[in-house]
PDB file of C-alpha atoms in Angstrom:
ATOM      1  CA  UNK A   1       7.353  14.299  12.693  1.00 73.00           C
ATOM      2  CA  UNK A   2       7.733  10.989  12.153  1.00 83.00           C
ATOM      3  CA  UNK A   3      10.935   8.651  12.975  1.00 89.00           C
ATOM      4  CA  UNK A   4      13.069   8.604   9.775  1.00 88.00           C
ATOM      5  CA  UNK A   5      12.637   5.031   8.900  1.00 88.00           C
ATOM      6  CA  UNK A   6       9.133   5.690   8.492  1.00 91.00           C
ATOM      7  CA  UNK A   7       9.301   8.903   5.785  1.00 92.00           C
ATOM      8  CA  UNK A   8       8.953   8.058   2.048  1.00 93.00           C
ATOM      9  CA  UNK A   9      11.605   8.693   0.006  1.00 93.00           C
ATOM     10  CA  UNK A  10       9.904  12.097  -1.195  1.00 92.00           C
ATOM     11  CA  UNK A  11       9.810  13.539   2.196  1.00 93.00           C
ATOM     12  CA  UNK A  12      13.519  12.016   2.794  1.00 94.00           C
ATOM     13  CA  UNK A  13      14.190  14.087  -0.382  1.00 95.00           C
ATOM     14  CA  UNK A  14      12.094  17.453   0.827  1.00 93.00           C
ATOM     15  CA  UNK A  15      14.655  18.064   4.168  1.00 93.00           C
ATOM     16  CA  UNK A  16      17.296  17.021   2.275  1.00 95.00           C
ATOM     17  CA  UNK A  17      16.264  19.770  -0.433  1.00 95.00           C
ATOM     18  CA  UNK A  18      15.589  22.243   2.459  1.00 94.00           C
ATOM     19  CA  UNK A  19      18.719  21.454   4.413  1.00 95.00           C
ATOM     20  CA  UNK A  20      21.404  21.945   1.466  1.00 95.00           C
ATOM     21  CA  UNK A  21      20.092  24.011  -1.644  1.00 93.00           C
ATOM     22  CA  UNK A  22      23.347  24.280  -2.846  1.00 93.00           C
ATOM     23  CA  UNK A  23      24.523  21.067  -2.516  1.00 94.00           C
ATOM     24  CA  UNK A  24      21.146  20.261  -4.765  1.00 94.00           C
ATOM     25  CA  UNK A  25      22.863  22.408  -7.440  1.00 94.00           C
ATOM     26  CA  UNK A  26      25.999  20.480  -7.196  1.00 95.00           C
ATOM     27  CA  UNK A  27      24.504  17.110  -7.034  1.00 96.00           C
ATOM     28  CA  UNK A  28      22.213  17.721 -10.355  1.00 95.00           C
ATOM     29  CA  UNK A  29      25.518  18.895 -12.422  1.00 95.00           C
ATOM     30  CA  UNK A  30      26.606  15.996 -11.221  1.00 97.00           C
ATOM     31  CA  UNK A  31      23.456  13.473 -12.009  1.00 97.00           C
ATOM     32  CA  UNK A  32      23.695  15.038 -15.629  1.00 97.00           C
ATOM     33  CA  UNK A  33      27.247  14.038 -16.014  1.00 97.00           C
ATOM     34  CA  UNK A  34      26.614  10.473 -14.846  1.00 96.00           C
ATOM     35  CA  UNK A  35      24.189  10.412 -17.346  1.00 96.00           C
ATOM     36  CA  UNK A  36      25.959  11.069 -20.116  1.00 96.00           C
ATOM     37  CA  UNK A  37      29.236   8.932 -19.028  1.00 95.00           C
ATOM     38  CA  UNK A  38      26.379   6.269 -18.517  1.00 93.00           C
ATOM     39  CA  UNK A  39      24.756   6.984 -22.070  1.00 93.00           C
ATOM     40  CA  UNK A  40      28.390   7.697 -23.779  1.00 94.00           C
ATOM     41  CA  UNK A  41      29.512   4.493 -22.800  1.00 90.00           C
ATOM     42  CA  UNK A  42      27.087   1.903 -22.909  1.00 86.00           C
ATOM     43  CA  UNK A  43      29.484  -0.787 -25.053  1.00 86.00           C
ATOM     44  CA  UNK A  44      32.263  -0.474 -22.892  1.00 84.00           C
ATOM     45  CA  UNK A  45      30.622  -1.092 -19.620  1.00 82.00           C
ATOM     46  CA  UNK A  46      28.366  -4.155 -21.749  1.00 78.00           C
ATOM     47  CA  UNK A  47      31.452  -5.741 -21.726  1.00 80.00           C
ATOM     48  CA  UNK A  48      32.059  -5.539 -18.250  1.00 80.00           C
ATOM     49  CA  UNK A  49      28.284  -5.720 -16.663  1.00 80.00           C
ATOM     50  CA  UNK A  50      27.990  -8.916 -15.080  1.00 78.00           C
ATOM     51  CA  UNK A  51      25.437 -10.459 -12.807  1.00 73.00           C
ATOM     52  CA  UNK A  52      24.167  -7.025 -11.465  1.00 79.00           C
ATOM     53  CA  UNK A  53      20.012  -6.377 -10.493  1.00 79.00           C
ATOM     54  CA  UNK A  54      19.319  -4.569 -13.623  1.00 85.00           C
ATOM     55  CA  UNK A  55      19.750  -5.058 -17.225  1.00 88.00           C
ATOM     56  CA  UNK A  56      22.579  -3.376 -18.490  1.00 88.00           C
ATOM     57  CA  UNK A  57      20.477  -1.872 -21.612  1.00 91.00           C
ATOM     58  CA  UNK A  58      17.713  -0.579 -18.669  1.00 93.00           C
ATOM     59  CA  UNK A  59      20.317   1.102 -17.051  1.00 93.00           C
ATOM     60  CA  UNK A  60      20.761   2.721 -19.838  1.00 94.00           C
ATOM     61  CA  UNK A  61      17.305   4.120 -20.308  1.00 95.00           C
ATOM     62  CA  UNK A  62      17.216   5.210 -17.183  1.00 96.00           C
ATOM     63  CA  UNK A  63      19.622   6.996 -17.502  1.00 96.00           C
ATOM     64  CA  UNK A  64      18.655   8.568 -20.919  1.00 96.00           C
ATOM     65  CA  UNK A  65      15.297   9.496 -19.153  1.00 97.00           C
ATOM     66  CA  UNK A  66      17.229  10.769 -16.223  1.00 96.00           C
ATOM     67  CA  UNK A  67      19.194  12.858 -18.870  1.00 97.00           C
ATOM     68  CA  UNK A  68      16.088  14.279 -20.439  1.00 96.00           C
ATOM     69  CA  UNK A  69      14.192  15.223 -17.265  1.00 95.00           C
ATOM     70  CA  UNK A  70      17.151  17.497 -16.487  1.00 95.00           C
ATOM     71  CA  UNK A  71      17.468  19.225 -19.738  1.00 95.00           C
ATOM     72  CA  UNK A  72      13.779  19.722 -19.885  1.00 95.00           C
ATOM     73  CA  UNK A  73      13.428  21.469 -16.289  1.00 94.00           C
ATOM     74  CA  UNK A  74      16.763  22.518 -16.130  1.00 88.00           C
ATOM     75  CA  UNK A  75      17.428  25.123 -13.282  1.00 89.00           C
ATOM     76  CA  UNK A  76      13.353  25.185 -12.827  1.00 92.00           C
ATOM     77  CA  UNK A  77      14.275  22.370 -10.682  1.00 92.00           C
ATOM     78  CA  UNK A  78      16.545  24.569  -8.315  1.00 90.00           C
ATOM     79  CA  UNK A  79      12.988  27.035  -7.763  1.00 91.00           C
ATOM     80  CA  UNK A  80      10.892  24.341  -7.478  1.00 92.00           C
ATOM     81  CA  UNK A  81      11.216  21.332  -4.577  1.00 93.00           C
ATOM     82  CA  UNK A  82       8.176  19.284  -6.415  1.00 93.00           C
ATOM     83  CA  UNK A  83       9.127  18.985  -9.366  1.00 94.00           C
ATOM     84  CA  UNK A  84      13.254  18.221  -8.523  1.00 95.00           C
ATOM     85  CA  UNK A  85      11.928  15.226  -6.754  1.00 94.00           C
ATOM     86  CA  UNK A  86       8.294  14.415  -8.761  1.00 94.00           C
ATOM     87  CA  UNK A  87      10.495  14.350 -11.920  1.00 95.00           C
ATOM     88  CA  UNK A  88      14.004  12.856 -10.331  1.00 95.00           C
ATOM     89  CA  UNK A  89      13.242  10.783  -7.547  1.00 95.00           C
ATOM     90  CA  UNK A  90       9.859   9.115  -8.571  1.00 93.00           C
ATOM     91  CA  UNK A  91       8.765   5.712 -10.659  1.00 92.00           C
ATOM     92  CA  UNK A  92      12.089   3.723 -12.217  1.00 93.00           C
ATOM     93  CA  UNK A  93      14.057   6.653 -12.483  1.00 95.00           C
ATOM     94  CA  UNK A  94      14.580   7.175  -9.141  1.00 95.00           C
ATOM     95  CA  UNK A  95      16.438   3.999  -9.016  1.00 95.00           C
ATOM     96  CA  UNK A  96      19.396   5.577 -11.186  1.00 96.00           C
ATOM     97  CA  UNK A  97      18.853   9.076  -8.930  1.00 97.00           C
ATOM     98  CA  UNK A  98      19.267   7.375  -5.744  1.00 96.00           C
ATOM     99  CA  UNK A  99      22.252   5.775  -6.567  1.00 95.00           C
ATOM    100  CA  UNK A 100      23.542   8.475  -8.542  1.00 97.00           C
ATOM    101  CA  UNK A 101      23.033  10.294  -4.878  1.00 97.00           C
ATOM    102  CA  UNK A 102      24.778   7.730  -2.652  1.00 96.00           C
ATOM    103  CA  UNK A 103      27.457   7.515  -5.045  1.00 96.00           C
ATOM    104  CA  UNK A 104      27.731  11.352  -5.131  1.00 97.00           C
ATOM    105  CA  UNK A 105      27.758  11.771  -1.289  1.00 96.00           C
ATOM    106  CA  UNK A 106      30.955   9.541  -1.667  1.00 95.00           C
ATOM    107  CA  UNK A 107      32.968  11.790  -3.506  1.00 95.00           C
ATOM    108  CA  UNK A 108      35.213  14.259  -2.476  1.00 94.00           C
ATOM    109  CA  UNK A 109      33.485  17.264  -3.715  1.00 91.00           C
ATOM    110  CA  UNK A 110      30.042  16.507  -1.562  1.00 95.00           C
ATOM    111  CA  UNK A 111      30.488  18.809   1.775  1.00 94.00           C
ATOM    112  CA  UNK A 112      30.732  16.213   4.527  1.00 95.00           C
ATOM    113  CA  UNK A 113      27.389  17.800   6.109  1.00 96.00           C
ATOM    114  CA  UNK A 114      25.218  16.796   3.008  1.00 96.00           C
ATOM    115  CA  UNK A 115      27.083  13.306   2.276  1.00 95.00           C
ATOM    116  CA  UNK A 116      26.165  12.285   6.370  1.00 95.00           C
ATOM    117  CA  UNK A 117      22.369  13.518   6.006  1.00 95.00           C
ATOM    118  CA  UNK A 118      22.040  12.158   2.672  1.00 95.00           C
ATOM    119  CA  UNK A 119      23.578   8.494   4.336  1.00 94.00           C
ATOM    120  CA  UNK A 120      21.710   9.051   7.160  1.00 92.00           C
ATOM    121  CA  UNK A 121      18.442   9.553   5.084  1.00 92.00           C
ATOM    122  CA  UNK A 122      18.784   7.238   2.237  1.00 90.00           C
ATOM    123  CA  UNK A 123      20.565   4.432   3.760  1.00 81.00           C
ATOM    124  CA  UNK A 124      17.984   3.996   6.563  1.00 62.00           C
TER     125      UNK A 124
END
């Protein structure tokens, strides 16, 4: 196997998929909620975006696309390790995923397990 600084983020994804099913559950009701709060409200953080990386109005895309990914697949994504990460954590839209993901493994809610492989795999 190779060192972890070396995997792609699609094999990073894989063990983290095999590791914690559940948590993979947990996290996607979660991505879908971010989505919405992102999507619901768009003017109010406009007012407040700033100097960030991306455009405030991308952000917003991706997370409409992000949205629409997981109401297409739905739980299919819980059967199915390829498509969870071809559709979620692949091309632009893994940019809101990821740190959708890092964010999540912050909260209280995450099991501590899953937040210290996910910041062990992702922030490497």
């Amino acid at each position: 196997m190779k060192p972890i600084h070396k995997l792609k983020l699609h094999q990073k994804i894989k063990i983290l998929y095999k590791l914690y099913p559940a948590s993979i559950v947990e996290f996607t009701d979660y991505l879908k909620a971010c989505a919405i709060e992102t999507i619901d409200e768009r003017e109010k953080a406009a007012e407040t975006w700033g100097l960030n990386v991306v455009q405030q109005d991308y952000w917003v895309l991706l997370a409409m696309k992000t949205f629409d990914r997981i109401k297409q697949y739905g739980e299919s994504f819980f059967y199915c390790r390829k498509l969870f990460t071809k559709q979620l954590f692949k091309g632009s839209v893994c940019l809101f995923t990821v740190y959708t993901l890092l964010r999540y493994a912050e909260t209280e809610n995450c099991s501590p397990k899953f937040a210290e492989t996910v910041k062990l795999l992702i922030e490497v």
